[in-house]
PDB file of C-alpha atoms in Angstrom:
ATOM      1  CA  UNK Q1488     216.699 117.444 -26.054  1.00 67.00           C
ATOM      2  CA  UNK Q1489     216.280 114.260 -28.579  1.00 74.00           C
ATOM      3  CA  UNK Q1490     213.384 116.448 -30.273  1.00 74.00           C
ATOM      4  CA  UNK Q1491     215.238 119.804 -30.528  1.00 78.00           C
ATOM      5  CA  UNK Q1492     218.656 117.649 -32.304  1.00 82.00           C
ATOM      6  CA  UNK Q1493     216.324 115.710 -34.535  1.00 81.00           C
ATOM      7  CA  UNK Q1494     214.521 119.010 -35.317  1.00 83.00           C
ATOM      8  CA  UNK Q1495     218.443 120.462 -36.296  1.00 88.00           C
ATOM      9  CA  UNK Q1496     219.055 117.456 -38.143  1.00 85.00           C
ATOM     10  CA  UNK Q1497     216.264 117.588 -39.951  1.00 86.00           C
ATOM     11  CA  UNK Q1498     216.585 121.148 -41.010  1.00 88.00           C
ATOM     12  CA  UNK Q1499     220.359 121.044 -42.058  1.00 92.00           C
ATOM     13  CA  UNK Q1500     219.701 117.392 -44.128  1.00 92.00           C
ATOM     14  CA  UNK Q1501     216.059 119.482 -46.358  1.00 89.00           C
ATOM     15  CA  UNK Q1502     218.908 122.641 -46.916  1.00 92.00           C
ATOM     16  CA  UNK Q1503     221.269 119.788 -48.263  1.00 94.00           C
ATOM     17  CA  UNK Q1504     218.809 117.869 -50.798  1.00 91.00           C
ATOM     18  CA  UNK Q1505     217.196 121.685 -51.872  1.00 89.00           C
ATOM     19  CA  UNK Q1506     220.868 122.834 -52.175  1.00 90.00           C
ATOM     20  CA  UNK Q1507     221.735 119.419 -54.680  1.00 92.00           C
ATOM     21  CA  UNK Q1508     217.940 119.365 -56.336  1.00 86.00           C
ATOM     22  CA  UNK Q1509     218.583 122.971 -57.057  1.00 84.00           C
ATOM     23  CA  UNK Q1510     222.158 122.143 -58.813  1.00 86.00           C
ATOM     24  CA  UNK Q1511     220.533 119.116 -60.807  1.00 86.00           C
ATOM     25  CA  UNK Q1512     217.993 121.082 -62.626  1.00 79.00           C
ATOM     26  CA  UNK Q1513     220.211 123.835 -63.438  1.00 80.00           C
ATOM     27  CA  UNK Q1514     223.250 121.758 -64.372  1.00 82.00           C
ATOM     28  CA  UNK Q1515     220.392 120.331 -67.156  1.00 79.00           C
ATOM     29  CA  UNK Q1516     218.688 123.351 -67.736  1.00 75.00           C
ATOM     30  CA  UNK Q1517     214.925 123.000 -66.299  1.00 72.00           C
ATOM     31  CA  UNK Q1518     213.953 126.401 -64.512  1.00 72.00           C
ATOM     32  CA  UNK Q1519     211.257 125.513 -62.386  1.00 67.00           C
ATOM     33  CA  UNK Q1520     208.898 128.697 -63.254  1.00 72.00           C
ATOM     34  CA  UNK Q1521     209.641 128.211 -66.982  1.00 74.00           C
ATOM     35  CA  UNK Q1522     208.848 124.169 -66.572  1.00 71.00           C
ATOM     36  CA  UNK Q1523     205.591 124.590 -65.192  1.00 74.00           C
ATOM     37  CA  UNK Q1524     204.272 127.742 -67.234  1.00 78.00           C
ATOM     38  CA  UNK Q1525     205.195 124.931 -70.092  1.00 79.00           C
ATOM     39  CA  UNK Q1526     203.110 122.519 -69.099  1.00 77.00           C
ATOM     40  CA  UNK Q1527     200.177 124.382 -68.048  1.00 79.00           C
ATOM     41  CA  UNK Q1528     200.376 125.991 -71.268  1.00 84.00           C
ATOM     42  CA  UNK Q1529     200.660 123.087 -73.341  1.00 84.00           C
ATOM     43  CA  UNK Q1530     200.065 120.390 -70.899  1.00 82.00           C
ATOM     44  CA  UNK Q1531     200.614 116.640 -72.547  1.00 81.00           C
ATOM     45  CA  UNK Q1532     197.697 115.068 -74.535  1.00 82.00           C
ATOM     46  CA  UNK Q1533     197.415 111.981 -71.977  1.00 80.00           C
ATOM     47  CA  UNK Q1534     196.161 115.026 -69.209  1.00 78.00           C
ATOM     48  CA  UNK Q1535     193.359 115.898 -71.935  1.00 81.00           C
ATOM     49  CA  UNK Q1536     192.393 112.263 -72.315  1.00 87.00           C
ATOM     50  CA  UNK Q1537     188.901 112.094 -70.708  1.00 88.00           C
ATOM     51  CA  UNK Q1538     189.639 108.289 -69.485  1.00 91.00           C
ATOM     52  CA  UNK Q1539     192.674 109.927 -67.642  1.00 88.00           C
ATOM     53  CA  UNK Q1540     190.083 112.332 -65.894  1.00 87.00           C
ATOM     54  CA  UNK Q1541     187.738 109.904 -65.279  1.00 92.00           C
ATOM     55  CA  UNK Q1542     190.612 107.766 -63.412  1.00 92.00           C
ATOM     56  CA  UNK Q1543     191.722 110.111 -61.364  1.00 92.00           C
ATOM     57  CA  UNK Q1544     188.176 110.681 -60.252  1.00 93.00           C
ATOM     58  CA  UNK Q1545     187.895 106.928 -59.808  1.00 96.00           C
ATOM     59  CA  UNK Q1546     191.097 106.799 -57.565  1.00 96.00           C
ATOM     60  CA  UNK Q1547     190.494 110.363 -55.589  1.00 95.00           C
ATOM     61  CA  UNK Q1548     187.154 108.327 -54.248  1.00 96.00           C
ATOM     62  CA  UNK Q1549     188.812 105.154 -53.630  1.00 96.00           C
ATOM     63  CA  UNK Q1550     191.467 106.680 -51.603  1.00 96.00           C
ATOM     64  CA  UNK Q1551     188.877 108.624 -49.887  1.00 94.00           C
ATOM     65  CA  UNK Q1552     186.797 105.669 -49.276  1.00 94.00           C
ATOM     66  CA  UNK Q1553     189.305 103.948 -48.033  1.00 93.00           C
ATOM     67  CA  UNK Q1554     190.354 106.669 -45.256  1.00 91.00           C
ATOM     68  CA  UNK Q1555     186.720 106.806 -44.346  1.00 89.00           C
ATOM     69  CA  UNK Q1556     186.779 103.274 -43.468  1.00 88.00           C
ATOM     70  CA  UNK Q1557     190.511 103.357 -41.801  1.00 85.00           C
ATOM     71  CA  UNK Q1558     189.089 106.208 -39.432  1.00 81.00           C
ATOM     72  CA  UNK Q1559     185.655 104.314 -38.914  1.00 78.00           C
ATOM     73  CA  UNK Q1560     187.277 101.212 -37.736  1.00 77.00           C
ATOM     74  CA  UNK Q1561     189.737 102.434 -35.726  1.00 71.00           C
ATOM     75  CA  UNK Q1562     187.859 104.022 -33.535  1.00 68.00           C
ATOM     76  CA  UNK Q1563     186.751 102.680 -30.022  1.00 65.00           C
ATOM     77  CA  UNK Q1564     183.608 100.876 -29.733  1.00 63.00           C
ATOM     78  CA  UNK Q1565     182.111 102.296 -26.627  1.00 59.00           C
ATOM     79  CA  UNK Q1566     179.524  99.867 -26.382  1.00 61.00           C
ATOM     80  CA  UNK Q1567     181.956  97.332 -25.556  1.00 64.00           C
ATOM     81  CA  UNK Q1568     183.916  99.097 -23.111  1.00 60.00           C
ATOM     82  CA  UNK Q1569     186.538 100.490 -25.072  1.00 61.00           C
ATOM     83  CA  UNK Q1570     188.752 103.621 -23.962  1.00 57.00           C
ATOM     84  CA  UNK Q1571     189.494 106.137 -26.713  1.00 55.00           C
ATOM     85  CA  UNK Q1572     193.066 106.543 -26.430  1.00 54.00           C
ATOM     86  CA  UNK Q1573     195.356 109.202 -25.051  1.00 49.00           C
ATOM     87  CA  UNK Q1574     193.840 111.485 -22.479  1.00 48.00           C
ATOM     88  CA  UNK Q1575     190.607 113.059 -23.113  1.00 49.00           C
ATOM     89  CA  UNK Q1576     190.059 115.397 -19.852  1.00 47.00           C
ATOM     90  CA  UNK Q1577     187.491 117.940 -20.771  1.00 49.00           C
ATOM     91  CA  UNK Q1578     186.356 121.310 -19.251  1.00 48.00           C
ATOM     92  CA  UNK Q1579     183.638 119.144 -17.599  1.00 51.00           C
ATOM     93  CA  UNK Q1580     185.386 116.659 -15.522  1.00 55.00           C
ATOM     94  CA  UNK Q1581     184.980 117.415 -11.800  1.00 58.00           C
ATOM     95  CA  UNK Q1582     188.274 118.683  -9.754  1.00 68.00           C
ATOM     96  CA  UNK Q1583     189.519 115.431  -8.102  1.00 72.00           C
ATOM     97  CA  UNK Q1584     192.162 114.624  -6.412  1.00 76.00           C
ATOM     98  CA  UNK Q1585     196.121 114.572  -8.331  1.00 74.00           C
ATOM     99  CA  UNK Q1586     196.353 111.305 -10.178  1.00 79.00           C
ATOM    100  CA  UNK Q1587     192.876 109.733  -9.941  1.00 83.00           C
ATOM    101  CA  UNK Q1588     192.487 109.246 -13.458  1.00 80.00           C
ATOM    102  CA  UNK Q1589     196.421 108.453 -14.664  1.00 80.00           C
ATOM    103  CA  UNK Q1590     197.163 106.295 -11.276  1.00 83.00           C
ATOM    104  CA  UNK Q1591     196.913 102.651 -10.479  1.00 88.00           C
ATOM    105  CA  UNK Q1592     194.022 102.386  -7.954  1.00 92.00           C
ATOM    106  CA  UNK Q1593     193.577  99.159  -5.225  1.00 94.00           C
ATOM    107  CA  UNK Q1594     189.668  98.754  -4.118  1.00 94.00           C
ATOM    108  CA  UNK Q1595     189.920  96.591  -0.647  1.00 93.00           C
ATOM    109  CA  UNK Q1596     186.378  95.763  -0.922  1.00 90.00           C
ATOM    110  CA  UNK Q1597     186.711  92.798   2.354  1.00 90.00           C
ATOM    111  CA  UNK Q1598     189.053  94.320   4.484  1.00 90.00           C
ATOM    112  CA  UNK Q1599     188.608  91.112   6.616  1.00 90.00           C
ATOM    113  CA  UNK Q1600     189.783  88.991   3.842  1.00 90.00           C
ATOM    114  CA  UNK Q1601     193.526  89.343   2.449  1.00 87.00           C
ATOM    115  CA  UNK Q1602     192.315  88.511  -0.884  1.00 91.00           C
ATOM    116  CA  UNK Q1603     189.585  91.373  -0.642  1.00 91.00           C
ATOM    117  CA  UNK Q1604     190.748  93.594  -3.178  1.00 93.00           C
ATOM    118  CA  UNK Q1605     190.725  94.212  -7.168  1.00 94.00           C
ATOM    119  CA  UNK Q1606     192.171  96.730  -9.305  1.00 94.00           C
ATOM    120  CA  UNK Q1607     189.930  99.888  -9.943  1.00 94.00           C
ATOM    121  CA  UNK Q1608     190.017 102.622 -12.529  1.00 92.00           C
ATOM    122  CA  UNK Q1609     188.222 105.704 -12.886  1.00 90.00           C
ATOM    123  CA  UNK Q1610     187.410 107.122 -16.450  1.00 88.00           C
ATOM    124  CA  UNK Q1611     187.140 110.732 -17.051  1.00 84.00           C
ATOM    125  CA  UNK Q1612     183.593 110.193 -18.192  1.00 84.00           C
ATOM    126  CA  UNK Q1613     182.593 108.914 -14.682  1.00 86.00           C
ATOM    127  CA  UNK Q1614     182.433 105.349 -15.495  1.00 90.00           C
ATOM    128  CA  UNK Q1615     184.307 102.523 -13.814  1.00 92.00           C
ATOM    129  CA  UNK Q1616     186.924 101.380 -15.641  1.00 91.00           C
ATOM    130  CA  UNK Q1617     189.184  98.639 -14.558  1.00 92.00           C
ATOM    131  CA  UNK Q1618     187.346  96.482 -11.507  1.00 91.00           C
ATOM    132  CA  UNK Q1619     183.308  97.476 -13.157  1.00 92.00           C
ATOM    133  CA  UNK Q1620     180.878  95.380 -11.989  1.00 92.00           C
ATOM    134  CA  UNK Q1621     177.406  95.866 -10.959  1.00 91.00           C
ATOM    135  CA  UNK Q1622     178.323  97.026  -7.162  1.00 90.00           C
ATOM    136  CA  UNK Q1623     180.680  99.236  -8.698  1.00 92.00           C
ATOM    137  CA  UNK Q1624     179.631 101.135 -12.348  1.00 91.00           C
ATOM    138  CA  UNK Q1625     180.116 104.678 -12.056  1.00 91.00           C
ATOM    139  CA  UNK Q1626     181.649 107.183  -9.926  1.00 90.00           C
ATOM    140  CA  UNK Q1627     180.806 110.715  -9.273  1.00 88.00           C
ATOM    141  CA  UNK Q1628     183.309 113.405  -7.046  1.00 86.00           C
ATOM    142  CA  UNK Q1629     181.301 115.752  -4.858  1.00 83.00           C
ATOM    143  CA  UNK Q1630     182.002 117.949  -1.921  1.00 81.00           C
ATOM    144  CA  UNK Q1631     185.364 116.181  -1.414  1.00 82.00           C
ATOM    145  CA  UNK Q1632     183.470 112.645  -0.939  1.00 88.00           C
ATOM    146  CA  UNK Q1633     184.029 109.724  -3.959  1.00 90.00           C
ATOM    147  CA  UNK Q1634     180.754 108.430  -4.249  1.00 91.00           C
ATOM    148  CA  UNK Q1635     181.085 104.706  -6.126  1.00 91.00           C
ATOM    149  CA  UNK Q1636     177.289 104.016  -7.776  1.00 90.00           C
ATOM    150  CA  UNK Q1637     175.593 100.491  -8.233  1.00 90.00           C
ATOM    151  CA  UNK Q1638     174.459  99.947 -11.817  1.00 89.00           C
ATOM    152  CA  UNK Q1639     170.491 100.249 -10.413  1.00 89.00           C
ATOM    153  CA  UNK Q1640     172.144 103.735  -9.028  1.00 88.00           C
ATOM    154  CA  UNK Q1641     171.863 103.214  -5.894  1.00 89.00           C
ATOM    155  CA  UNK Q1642     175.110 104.388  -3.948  1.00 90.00           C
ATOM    156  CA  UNK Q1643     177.050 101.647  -2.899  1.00 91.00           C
ATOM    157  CA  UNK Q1644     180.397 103.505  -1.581  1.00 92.00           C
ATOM    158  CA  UNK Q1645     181.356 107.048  -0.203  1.00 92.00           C
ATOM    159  CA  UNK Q1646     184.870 107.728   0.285  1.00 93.00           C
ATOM    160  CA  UNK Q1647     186.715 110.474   2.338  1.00 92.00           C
ATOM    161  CA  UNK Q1648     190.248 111.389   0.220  1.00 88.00           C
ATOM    162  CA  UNK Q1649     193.273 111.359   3.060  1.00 87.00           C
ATOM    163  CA  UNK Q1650     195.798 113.683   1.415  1.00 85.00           C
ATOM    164  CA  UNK Q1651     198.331 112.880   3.598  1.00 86.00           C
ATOM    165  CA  UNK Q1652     198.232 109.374   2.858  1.00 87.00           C
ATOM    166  CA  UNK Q1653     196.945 109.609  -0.480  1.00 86.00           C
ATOM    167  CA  UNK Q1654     193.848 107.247   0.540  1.00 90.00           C
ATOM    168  CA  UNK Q1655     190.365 107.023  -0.215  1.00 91.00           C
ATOM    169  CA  UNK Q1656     188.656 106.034   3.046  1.00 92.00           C
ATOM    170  CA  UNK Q1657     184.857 104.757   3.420  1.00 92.00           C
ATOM    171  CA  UNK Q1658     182.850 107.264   5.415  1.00 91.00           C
ATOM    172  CA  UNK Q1659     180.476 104.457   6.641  1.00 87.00           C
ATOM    173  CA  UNK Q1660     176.886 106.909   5.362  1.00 83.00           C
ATOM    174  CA  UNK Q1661     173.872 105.228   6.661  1.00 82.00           C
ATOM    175  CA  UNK Q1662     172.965 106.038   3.014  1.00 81.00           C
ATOM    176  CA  UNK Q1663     175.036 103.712   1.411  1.00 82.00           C
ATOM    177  CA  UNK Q1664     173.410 100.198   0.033  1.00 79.00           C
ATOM    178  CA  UNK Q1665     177.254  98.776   0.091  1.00 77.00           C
ATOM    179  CA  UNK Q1666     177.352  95.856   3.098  1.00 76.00           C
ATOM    180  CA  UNK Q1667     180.882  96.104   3.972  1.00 81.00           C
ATOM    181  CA  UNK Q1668     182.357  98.601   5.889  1.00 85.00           C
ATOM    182  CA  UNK Q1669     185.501 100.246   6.443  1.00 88.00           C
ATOM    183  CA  UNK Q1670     186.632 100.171   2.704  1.00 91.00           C
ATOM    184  CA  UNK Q1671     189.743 101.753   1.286  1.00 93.00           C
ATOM    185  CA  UNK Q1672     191.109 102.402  -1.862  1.00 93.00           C
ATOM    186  CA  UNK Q1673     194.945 103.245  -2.051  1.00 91.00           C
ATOM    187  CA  UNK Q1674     197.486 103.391  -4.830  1.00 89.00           C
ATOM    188  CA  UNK Q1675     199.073 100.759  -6.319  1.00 88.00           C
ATOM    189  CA  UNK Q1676     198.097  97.480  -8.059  1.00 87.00           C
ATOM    190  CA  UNK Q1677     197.130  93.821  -7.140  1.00 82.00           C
TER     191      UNK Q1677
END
C-alpha cells in the first residue's frame, strides 16, 4: 500500500514541477523546440573547442572506469565463501522441501550430547553454508533423501524429510561413512 501512495505522490509532485518549469520558460520567453534548434544550429564556440572534446572524452572514461571498478569490487568473492546476495534460485536447483534454503536449520550431530548441535545452511548451489566443515561440505537432494557429503565425497549423512514435523531424520544407510547415528536436523537456531 506504502508503494502504490508513494507511486501517487510521486506522480502528482513531477505534474507540479512540469506544470511550474513549463510557466518559467514561457513567462521569459525560451520555447524549448526553438532553444535547442538554436543551439544545435549555432552551438557556442567553447562546444567547438577541441580541448572541450578531448575532456569530455577524458571524463566519459573515467566515469566508466570508475563503474567498472565499483561493480568489480562489489561483487562476492566465491573463493572465500561469500554468498552473492538476494536469492539466486535457478531452473537447476533440485525440488526440496518448503524453506530449505530461506529457513534457519539445527544439525544435532551428538544426539547423546546436549551441546551436539550447530547451525546449518544449505546454498542453492549445493554447498554447505552456515555449519561447513569437512564432515559436512556439500549437499545433494535425491529421491526424497538429503544426502550431506564429506569434502573427500564420501557420504557422511542421509536424511529422511518428516513433513509432518518438518524434520530431517538420519536413515542410518550402511553406506554412510558418518559415525553417529540417529541424527536430526530441525528448524530453528542454536
Amino acid at each position: 500500500m506504502r508503494w502504490l501512495i508513494d507511486k501517487i505522490l510521486g506522480g502528482i509532485i513531477g505534474k507540479i514541477a512540469g506544470v511550474i518549469l513549463s510557466a518559467v520558460f514561457l513567462m521569459w520567453g525560451i520555447a524549448p523546440e526553438t532553444w535547442f534548434a538554436e543551439i544545435l544550429q549555432n552551438p557556442p564556440h567553447w562546444v567547438l573547442n577541441p580541448w572541450t572534446r578531448l575532456g569530455v572524452v577524458i571524463v566519459g572514461v573515467i566515469v566508466a572506469l570508475a563503474v567498472m571498478i565499483v561493480r568489480f569490487r562489489s561483487r562476492p568473492d566465491l573463493s572465500k565463501g561469500e554468498k552473492p546476495s538476494g536469492h539466486t534460485l535457478t531452473q537447476y536447483s533440485p525440488p526440496v522441501p518448503s524453506g530449505l534454503y530461506t529457513r534457519q536449520w539445527v544439525l544435532v550431530y551428538n544426539p547423546s550430547n546436549p551441546k551436539g548441535r550447530k547451525n546449518i545452511s544449505f546454498n542453492e548451489d549445493g554447498t554447505i553454508g552456515e555449519g561447513r566443515n569437512h564432515n559436512e561440505w556439500r549437499w545433494s537432494y535425491t529421491n526424497d533423501h538429503l544426502d550431506v557429503w564429506m569434502k573427500d565425497n564420501r557420504l557422511h549423512n542421509r536424511f529422511k524429510y518428516d513433513p509432518p514435523s518438518g524434520r530431517f531424520h538420519s536413515t542410518n544407510d550402511l553406506e554412510m561413512h558418518g559415525m553417529v547415528k540417529n541424527q536430526v536436523i530441525y528448524q530453528g537456531k542454536v
